[in-house]
Short mmCIF file of C-alpha atoms in Angstrom, two decimals:
data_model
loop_
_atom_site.label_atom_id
_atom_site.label_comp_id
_atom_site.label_asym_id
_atom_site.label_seq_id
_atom_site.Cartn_x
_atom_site.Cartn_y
_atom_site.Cartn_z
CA UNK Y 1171 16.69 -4.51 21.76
CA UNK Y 1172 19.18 -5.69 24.13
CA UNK Y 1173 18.24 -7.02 27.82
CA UNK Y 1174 20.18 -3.56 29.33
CA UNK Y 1175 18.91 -1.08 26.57
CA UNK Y 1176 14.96 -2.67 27.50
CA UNK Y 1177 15.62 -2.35 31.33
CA UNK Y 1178 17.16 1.28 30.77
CA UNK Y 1179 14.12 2.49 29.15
CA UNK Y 1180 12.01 0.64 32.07
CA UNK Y 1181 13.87 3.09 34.39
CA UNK Y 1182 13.41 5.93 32.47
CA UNK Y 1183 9.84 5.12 32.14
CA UNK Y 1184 9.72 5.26 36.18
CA UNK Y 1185 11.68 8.25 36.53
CA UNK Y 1186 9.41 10.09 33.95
CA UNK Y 1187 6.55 10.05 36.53
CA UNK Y 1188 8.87 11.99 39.08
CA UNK Y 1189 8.52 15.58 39.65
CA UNK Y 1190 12.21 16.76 38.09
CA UNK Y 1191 12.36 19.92 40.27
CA UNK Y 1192 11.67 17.73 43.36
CA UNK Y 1193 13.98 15.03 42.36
CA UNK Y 1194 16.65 17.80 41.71
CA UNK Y 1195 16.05 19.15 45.29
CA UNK Y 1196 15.41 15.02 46.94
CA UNK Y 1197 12.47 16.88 49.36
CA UNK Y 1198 10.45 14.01 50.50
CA UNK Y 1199 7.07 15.65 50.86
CA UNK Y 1200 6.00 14.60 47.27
CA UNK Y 1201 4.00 11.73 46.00
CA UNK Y 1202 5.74 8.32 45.37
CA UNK Y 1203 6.42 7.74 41.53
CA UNK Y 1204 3.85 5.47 40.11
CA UNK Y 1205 4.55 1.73 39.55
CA UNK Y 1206 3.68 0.21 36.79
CA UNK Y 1207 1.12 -2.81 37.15
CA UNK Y 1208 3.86 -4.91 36.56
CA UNK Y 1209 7.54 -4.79 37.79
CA UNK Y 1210 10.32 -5.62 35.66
CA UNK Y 1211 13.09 -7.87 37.06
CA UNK Y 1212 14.95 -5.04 37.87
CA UNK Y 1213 12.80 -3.23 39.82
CA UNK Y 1214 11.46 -6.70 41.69
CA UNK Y 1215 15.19 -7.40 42.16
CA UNK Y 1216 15.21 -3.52 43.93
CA UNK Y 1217 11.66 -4.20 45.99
CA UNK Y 1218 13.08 -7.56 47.27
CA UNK Y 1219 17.07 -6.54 47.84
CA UNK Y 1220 16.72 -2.88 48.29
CA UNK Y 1221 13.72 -1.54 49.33
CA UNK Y 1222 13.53 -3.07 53.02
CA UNK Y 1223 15.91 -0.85 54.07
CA UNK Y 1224 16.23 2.02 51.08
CA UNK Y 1225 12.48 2.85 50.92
CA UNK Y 1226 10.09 1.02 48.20
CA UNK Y 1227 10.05 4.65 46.46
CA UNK Y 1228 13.58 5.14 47.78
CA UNK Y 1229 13.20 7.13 50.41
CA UNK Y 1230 15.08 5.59 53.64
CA UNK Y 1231 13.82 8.68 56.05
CA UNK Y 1232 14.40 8.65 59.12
CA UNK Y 1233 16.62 5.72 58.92
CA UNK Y 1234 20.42 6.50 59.08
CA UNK Y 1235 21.59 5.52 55.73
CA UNK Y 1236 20.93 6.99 52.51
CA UNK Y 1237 17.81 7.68 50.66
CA UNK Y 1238 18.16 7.41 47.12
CA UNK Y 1239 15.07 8.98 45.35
CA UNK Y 1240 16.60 12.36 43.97
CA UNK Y 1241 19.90 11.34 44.79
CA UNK Y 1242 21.45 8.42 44.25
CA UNK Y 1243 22.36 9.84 40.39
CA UNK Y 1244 24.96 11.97 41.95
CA UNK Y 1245 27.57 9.42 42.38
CA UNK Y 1246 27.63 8.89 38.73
CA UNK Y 1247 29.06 12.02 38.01
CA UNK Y 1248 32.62 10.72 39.14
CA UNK Y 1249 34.70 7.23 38.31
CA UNK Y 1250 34.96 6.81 41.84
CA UNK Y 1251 31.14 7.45 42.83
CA UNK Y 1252 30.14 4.81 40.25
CA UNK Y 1253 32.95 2.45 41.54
CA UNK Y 1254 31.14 3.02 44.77
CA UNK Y 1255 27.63 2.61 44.02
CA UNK Y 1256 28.86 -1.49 42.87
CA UNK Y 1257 31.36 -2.20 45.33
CA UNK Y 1258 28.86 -1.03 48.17
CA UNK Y 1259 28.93 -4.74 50.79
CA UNK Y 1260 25.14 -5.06 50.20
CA UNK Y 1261 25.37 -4.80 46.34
CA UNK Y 1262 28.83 -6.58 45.81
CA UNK Y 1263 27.64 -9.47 47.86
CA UNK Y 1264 24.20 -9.12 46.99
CA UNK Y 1265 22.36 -12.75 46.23
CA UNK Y 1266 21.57 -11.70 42.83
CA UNK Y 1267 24.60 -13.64 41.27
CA UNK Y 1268 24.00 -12.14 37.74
CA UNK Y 1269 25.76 -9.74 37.22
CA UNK Y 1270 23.39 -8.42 33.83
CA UNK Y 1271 20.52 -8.70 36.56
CA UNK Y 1272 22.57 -6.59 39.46
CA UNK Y 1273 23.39 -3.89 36.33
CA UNK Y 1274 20.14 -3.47 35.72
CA UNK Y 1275 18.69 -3.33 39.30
CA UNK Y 1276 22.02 -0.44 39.69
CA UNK Y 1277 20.47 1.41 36.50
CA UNK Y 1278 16.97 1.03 38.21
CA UNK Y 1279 18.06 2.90 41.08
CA UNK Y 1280 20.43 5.66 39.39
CA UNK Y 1281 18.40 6.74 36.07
CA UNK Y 1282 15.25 5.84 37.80
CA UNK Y 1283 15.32 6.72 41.84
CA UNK Y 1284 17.96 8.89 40.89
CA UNK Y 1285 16.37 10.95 38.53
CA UNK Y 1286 17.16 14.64 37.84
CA UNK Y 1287 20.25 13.99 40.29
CA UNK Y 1288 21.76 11.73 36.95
CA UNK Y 1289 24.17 13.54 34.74
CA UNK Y 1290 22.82 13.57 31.25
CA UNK Y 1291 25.79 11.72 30.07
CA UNK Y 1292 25.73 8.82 32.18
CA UNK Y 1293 26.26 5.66 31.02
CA UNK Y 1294 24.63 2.33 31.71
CA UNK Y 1295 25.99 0.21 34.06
CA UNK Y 1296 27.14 -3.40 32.47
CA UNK Y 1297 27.17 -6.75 33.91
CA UNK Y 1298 30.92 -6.85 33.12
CA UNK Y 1299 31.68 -3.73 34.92
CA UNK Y 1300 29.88 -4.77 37.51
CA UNK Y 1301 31.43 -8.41 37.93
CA UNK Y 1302 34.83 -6.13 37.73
CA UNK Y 1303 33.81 -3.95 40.55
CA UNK Y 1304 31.90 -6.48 42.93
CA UNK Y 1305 35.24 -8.38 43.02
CA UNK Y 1306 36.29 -5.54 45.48
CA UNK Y 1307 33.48 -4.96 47.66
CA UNK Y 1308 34.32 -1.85 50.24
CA UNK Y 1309 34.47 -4.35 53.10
CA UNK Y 1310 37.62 -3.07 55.00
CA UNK Y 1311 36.76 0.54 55.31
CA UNK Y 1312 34.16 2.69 57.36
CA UNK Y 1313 31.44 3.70 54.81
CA UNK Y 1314 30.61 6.66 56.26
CA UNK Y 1315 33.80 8.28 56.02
CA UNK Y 1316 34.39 6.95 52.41
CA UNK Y 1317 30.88 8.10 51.84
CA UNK Y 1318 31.34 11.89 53.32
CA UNK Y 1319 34.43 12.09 50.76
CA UNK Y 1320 32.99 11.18 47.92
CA UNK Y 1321 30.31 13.93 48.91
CA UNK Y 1322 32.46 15.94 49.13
CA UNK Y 1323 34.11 15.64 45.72
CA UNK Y 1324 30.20 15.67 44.06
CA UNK Y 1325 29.60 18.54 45.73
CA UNK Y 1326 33.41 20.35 44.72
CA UNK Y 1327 33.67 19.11 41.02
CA UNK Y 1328 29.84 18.27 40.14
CA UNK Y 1329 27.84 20.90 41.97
CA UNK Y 1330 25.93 18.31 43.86
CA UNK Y 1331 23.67 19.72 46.82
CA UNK Y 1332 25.02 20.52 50.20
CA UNK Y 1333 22.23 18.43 51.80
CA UNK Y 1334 23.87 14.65 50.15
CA UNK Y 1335 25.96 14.73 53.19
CA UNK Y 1336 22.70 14.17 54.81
CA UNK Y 1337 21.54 10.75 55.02
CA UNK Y 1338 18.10 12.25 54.31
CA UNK Y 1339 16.88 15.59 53.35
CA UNK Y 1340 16.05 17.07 56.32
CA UNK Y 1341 17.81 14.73 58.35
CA UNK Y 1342 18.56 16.63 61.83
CA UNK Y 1343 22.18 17.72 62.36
CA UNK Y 1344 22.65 15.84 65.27
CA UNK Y 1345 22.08 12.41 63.38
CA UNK Y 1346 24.57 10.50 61.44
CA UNK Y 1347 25.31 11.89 58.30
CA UNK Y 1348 28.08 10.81 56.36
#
């Protein structure tokens, strides 16, 4: 089985444990997803590069960026929200230097943080599409606007939720939000 395929069904393992209606809805009042005893690279590669600020389960609340538990999946449902997702500054640049190991800590996140919120047909990230799109890392352009329209789009062509332009479900209105 190849490296991506194994790491794939890792993720899929994780996101099995989720609740799919919660996922689906990202409410943060449900039980973290259980770990297995041991993490795969990928998901060590998350806990270590990710989780500090995204949540170890993926939920950032009440920090003002985005939680990805339930979520993140959405941006896979366009070119652009999956050109996003890799040219993000903290994953482009990110001191994981393979890019095989940064695909698989993406697919971690997407098939399982993201969960329900990934399209059925969404396909694996690749290290080669990934050392295509880190190349460009969104460094010259406010995220939060570039975020809010890509929301926007998800939520026009893909029928994502209302609440992604939240940082957070839940997030008060007065907060950040883009």
């Amino acid at each position: 089985m190849r490296r991506g395929a194994a790491m794939l069904l890792a993720a899929a393992g994780v996101a099995l444990a989720f609740d799919a209606a919660t996922l689906a809805q990202g409410a943060a009042t449900t039980a973290p997803p259980p770990y297995p005893r041991e993490m795969n690279l990928a998901q060590s590669n998350y806990v270590e590069h990710c989780g500090g600020c995204h949540g170890i389960q993926g939920d950032a609340a009440p920090a003002d960026l985005p939680s990805l538990r339930g979520r993140v999946g959405w941006f896979m449902c366009t070119p652009e929200g999956r050109s996003y997702l890799q040219r993000l500054p903290n994953v482009a640049r990110s001191r994981i230097t393979d890019n095989d190991d940064l695909a698989d800590l993406l697919n971690f996140m997407v098939f399982g943080l993201g969960g329900a919120s990934t399209p059925r047909d969404a396909r694996p990230f690749t290290g080669a599409e990934v050392a295509r799109e880190r190349a460009i890392p969104l460094t010259s352009v406010s995220l939060v606007k570039t975020r809010a329209a890509l929301v926007a789009t998800l939520t026009r062509k893909c029928g994502a939720p209302a609440s992604l332009r939240l940082m957070y479900p839940g997030q008060p209105a007065t907060r950040g939000g883009g």
